[in-house]
PDB file of C-alpha atoms in Angstrom:
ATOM      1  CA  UNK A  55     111.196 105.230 111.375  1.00 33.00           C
ATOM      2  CA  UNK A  56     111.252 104.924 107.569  1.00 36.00           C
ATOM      3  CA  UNK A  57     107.839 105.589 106.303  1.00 40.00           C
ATOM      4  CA  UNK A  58     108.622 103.665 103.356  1.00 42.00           C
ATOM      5  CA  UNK A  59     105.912 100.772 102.133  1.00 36.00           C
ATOM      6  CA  UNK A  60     106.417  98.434  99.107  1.00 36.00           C
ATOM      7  CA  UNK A  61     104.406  94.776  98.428  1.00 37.00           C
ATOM      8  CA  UNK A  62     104.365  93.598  94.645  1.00 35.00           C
ATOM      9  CA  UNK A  63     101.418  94.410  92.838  1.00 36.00           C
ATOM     10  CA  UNK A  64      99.219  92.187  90.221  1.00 34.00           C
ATOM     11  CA  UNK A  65      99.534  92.559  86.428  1.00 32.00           C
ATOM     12  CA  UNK A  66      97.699  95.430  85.195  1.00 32.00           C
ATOM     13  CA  UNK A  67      93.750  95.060  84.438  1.00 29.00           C
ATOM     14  CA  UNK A  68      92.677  94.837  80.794  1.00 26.00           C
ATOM     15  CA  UNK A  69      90.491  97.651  81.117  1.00 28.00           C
ATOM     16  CA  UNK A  70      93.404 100.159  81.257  1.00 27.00           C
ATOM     17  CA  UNK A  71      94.867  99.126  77.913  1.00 26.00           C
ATOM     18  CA  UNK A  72      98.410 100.280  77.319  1.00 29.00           C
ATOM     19  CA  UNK A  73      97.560 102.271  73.885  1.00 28.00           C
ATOM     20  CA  UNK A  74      95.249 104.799  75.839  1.00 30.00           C
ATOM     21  CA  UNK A  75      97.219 108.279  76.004  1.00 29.00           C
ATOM     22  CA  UNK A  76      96.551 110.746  78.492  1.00 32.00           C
ATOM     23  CA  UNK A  77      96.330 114.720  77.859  1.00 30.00           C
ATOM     24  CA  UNK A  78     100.409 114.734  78.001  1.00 26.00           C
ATOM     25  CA  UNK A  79     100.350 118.549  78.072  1.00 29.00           C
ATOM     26  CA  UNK A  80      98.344 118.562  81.407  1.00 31.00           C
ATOM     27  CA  UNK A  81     100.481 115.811  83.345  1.00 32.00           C
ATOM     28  CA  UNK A  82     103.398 116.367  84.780  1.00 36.00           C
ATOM     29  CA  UNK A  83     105.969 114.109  82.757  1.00 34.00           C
ATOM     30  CA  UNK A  84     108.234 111.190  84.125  1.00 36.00           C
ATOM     31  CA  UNK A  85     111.847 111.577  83.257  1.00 38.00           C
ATOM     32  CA  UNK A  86     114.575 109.200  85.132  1.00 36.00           C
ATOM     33  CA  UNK A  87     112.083 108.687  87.637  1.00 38.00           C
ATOM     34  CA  UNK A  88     111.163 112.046  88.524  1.00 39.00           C
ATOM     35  CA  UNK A  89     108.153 114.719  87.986  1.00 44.00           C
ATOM     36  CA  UNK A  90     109.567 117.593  86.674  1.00 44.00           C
ATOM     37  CA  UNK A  91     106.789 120.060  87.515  1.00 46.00           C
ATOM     38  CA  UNK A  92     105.554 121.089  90.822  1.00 45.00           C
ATOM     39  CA  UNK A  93     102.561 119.557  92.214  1.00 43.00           C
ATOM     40  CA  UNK A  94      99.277 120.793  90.721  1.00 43.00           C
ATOM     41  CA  UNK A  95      96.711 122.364  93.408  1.00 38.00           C
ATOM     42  CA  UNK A  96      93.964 120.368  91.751  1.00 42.00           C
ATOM     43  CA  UNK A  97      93.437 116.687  90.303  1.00 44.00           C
ATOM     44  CA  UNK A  98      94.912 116.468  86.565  1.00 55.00           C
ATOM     45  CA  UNK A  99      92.120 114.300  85.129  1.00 59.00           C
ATOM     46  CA  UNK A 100      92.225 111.598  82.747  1.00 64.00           C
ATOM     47  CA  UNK A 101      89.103 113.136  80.417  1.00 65.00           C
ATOM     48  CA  UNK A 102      86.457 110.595  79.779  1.00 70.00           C
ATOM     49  CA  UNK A 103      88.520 107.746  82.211  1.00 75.00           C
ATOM     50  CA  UNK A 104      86.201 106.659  85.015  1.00 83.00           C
ATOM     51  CA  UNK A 105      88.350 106.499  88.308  1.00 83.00           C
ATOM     52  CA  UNK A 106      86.216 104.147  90.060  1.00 86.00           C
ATOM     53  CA  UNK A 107      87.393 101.376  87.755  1.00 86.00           C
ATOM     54  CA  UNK A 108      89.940  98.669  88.898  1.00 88.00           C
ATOM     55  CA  UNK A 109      93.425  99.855  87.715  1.00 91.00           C
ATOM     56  CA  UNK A 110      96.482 101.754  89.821  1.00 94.00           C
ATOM     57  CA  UNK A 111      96.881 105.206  90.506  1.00 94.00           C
ATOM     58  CA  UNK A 112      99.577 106.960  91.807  1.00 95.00           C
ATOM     59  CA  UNK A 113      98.738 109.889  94.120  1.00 94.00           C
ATOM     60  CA  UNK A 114     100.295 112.802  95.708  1.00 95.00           C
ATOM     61  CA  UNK A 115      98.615 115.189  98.154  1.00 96.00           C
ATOM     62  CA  UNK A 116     100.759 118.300  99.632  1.00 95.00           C
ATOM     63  CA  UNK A 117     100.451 119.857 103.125  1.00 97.00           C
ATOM     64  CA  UNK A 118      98.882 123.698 102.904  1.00 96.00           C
ATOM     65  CA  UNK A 119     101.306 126.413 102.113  1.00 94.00           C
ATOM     66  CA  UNK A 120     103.739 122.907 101.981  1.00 94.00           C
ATOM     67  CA  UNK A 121     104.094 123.369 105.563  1.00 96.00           C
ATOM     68  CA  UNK A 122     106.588 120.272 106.825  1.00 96.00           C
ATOM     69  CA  UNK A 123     103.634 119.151 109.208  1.00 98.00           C
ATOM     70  CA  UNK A 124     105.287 115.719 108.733  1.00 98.00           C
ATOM     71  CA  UNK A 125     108.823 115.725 109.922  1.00 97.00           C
ATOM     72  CA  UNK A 126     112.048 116.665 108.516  1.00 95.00           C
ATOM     73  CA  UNK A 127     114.515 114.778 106.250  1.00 94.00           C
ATOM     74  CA  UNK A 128     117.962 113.196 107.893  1.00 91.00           C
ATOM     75  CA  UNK A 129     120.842 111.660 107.309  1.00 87.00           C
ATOM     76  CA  UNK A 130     121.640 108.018 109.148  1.00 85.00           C
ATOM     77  CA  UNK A 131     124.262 105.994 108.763  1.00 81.00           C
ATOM     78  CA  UNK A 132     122.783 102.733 110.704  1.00 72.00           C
ATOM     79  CA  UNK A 133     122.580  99.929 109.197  1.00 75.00           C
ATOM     80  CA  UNK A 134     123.783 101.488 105.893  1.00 79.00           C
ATOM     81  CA  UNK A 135     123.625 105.941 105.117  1.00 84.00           C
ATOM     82  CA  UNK A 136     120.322 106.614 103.832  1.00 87.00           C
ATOM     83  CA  UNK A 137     118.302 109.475 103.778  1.00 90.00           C
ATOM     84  CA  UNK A 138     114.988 109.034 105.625  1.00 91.00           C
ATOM     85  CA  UNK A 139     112.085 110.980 107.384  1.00 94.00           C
ATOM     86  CA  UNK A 140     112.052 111.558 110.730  1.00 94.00           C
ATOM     87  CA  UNK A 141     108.622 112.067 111.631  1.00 96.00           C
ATOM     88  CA  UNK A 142     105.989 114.115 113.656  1.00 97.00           C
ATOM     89  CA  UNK A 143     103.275 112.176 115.364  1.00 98.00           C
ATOM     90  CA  UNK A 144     101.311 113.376 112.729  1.00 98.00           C
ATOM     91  CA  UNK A 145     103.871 112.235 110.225  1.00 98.00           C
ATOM     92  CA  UNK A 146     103.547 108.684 111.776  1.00 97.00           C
ATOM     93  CA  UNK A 147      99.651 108.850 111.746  1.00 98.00           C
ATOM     94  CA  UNK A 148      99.657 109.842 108.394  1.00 98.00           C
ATOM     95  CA  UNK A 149     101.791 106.394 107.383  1.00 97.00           C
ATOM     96  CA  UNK A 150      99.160 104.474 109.700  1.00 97.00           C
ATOM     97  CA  UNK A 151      95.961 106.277 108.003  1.00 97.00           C
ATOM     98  CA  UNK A 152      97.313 105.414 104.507  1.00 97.00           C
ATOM     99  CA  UNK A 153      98.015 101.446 105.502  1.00 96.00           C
ATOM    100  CA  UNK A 154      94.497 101.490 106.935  1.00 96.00           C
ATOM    101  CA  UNK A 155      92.862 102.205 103.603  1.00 96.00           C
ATOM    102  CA  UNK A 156      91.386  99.095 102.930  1.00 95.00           C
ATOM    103  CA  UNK A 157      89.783  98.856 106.397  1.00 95.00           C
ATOM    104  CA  UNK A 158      87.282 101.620 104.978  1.00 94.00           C
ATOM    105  CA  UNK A 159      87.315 100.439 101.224  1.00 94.00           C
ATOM    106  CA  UNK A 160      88.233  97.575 101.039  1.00 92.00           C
ATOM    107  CA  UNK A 161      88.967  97.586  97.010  1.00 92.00           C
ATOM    108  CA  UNK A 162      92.067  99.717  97.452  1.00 95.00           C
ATOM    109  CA  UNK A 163      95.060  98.079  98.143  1.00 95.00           C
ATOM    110  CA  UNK A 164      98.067  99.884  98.979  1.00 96.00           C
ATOM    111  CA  UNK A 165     101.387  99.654  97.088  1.00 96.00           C
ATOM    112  CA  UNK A 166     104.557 101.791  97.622  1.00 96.00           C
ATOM    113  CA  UNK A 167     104.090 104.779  99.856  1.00 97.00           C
ATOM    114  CA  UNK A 168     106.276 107.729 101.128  1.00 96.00           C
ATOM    115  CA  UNK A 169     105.421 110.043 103.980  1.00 97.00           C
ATOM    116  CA  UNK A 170     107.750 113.377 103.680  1.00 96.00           C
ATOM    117  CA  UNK A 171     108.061 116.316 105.364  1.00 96.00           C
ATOM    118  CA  UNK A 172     105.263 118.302 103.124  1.00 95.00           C
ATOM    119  CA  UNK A 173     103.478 115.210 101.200  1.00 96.00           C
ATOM    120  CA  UNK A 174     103.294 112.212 100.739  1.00 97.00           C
ATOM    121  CA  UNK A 175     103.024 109.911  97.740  1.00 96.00           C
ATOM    122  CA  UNK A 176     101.475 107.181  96.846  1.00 97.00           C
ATOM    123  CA  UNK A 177     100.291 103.795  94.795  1.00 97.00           C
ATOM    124  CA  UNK A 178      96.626 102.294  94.824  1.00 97.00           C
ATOM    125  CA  UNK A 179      95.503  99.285  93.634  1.00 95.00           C
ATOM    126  CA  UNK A 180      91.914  99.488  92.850  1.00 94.00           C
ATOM    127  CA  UNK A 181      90.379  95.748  92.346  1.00 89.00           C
ATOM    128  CA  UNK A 182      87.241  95.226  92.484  1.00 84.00           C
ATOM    129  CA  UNK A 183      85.487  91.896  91.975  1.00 78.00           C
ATOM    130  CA  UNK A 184      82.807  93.253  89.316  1.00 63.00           C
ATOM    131  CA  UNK A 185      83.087  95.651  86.071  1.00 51.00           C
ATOM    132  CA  UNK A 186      79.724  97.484  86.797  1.00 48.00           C
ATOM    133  CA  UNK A 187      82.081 101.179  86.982  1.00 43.00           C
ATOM    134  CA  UNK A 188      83.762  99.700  84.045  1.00 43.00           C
ATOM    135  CA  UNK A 189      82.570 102.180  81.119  1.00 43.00           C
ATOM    136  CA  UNK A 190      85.182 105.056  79.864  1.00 41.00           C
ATOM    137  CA  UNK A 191      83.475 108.068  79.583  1.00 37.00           C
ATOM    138  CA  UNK A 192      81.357 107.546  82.711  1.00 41.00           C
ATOM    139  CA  UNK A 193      81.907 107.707  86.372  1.00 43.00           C
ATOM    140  CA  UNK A 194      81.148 104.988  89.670  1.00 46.00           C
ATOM    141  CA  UNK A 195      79.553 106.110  92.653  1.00 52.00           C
ATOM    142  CA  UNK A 196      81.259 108.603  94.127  1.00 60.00           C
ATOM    143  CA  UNK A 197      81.920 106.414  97.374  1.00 70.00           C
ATOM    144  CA  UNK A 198      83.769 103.742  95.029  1.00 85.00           C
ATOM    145  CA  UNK A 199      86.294 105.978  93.520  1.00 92.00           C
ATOM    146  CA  UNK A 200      89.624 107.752  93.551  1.00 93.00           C
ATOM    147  CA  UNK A 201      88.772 110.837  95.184  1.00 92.00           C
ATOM    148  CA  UNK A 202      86.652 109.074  97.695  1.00 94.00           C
ATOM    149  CA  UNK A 203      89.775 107.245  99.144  1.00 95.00           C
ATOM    150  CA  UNK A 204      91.983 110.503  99.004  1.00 96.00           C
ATOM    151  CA  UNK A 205      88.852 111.970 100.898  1.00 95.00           C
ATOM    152  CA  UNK A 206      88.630 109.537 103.550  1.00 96.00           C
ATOM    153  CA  UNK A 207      92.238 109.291 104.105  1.00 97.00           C
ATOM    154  CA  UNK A 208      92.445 113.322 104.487  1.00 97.00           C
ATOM    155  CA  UNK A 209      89.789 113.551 106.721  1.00 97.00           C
ATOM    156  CA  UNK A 210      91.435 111.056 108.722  1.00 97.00           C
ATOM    157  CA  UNK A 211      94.922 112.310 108.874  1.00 98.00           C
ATOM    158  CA  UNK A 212      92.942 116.041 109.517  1.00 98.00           C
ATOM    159  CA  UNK A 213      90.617 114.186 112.116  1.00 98.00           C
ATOM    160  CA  UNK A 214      93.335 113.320 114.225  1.00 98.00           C
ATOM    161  CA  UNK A 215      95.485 116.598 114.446  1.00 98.00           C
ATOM    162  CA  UNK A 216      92.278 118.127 115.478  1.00 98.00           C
ATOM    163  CA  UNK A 217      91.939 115.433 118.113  1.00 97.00           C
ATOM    164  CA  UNK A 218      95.508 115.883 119.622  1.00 97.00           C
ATOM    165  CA  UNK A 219      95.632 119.371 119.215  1.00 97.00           C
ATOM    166  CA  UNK A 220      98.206 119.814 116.418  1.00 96.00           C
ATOM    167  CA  UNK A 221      97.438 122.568 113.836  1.00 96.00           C
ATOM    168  CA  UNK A 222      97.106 120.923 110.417  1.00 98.00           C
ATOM    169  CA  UNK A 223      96.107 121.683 106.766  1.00 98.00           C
ATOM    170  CA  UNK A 224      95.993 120.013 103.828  1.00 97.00           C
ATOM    171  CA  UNK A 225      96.355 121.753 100.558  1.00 95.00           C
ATOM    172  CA  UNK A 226      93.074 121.606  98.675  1.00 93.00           C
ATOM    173  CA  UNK A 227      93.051 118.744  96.106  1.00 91.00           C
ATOM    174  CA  UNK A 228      95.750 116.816  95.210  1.00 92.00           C
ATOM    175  CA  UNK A 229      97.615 115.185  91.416  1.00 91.00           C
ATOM    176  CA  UNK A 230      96.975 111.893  90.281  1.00 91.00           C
ATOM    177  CA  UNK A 231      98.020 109.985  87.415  1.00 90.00           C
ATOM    178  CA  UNK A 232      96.797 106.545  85.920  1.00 91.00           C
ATOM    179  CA  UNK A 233      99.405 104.218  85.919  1.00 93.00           C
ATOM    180  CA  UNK A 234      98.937 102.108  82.555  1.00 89.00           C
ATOM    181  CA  UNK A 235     102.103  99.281  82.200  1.00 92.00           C
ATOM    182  CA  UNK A 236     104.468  97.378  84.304  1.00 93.00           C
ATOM    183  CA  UNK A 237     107.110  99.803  82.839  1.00 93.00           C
ATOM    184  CA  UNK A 238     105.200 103.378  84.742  1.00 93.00           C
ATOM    185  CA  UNK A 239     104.653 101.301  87.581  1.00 95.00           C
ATOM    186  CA  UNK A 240     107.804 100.278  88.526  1.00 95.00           C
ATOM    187  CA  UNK A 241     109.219 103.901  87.647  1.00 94.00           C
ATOM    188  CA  UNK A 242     106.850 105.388  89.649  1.00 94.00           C
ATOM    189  CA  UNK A 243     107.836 102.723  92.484  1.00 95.00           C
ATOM    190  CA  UNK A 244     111.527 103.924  92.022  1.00 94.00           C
ATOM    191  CA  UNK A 245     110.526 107.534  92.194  1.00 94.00           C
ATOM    192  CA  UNK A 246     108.767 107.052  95.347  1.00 95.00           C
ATOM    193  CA  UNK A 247     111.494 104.817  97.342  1.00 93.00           C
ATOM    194  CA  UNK A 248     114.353 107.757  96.180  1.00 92.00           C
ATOM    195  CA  UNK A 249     111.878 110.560  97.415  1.00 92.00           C
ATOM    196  CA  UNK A 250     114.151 111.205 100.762  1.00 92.00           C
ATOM    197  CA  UNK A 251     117.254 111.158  99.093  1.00 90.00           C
ATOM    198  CA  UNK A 252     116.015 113.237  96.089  1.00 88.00           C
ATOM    199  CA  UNK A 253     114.790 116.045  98.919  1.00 86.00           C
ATOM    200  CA  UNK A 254     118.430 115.724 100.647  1.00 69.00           C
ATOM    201  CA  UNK A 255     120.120 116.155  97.960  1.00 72.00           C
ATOM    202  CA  UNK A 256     117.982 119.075  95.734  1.00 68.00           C
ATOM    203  CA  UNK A 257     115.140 120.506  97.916  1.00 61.00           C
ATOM    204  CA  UNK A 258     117.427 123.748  98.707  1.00 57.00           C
ATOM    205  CA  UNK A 259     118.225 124.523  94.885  1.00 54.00           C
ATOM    206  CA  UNK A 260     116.157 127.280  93.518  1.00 48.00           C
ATOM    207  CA  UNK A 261     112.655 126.202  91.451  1.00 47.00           C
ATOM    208  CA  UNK A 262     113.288 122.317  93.383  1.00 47.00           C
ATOM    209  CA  UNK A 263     110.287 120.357  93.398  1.00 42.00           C
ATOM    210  CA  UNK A 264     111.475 118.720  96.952  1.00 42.00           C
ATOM    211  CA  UNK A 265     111.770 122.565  98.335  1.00 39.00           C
TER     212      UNK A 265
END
């Protein structure tokens, strides 16, 4: 089972304008398609931007200790070679509880998603038919916002390993990174559909962010 998930996505929202920069030196950069760093422990903020606005986020939250709690990368050949996850239960629960987002908030609309063996990443598409979170410098109810969805989803990928009896941790917090143009969000897209083969192919070379 591939635990791969692409739709297109709507033209960006005006109120993420392309000529706001981020803190560069605290963001992990984008080069070919790939984050060179290692994934932080904690969210890298946006200072001042309000994540319960309507915009698109990419996300990545990492297993504790990056335990492969998920599955392990293979090698098939059927219909064409490609590298893909085979999963855990808990690997397949976690695709399930991602897809079932918008059941529980139902402004976040998933995009391009990966499950792999120690994290998974991710594309959100907030839209939300009103502005009233829409100030920078300020932040929505914390029920409306980024780390309200990453919450919920969590606690429901940690809610049912407890359930079934699988031991399970997340690693506390997880990165996240405004996605401003068409240009980001169709790198990041790229990034996140070549996340098995990347892991095949590097995750055993020394300082590897797929190790």
């Amino acid at each position: 089972m591939r635990l791969v998930v692409g739709r297109p996505a709507p033209r960006f929202y005006n109120n993420i304008s392309n000529d706001e920069t981020q803190d560069v030196a605290s963001l992990p950069h984008m080069d070919n398609g790939l984050y060179q760093d290692k994934y932080r422990t904690a969210s890298t903020r946006w200072p001042g931007y309000d994540y319960g606005e309507s915009g698109i986020y990419f996300v990545t939250i990492c297993t504790q200790s990056r335990h492969r709690y998920f599955g392990e990368i293979s090698v098939v050949s059927v219909p064409e070679e490609a590298s893909v996850l085979v999963p855990t239960a808990l690997g397949q629960r976690a695709g399930q509880c991602w897809q079932e987002i918008p059941q529980h908030f139902a402004f976040a609309v998933p995009d391009a998603f990966v499950v792999m063996p120690d994290h998974v990443h991710g594309i959100l598409i907030f839209a939300k038919p009103t502005s009233a979170t829409s100030r920078l410098g300020t932040f929505g109810p914390q029920s409306q916002n980024l780390g309200s969805v990453v919450r919920g989803f969590k606690v429901g990928v940690k809610g049912w390993a407890s359930r079934h009896g699988h031991t399970f941790a997340w690693q506390s917090g997880y990165f996240d990174r405004v996605i401003r143009n068409d240009a980001e969000l169709e790198k990041a897209r790229q990034y996140i559909l070549n996340n098995p083969t990347q892991w095949a192919a590097d995750h055993e070379k020394p300082n590897s962010l797929f190790r």
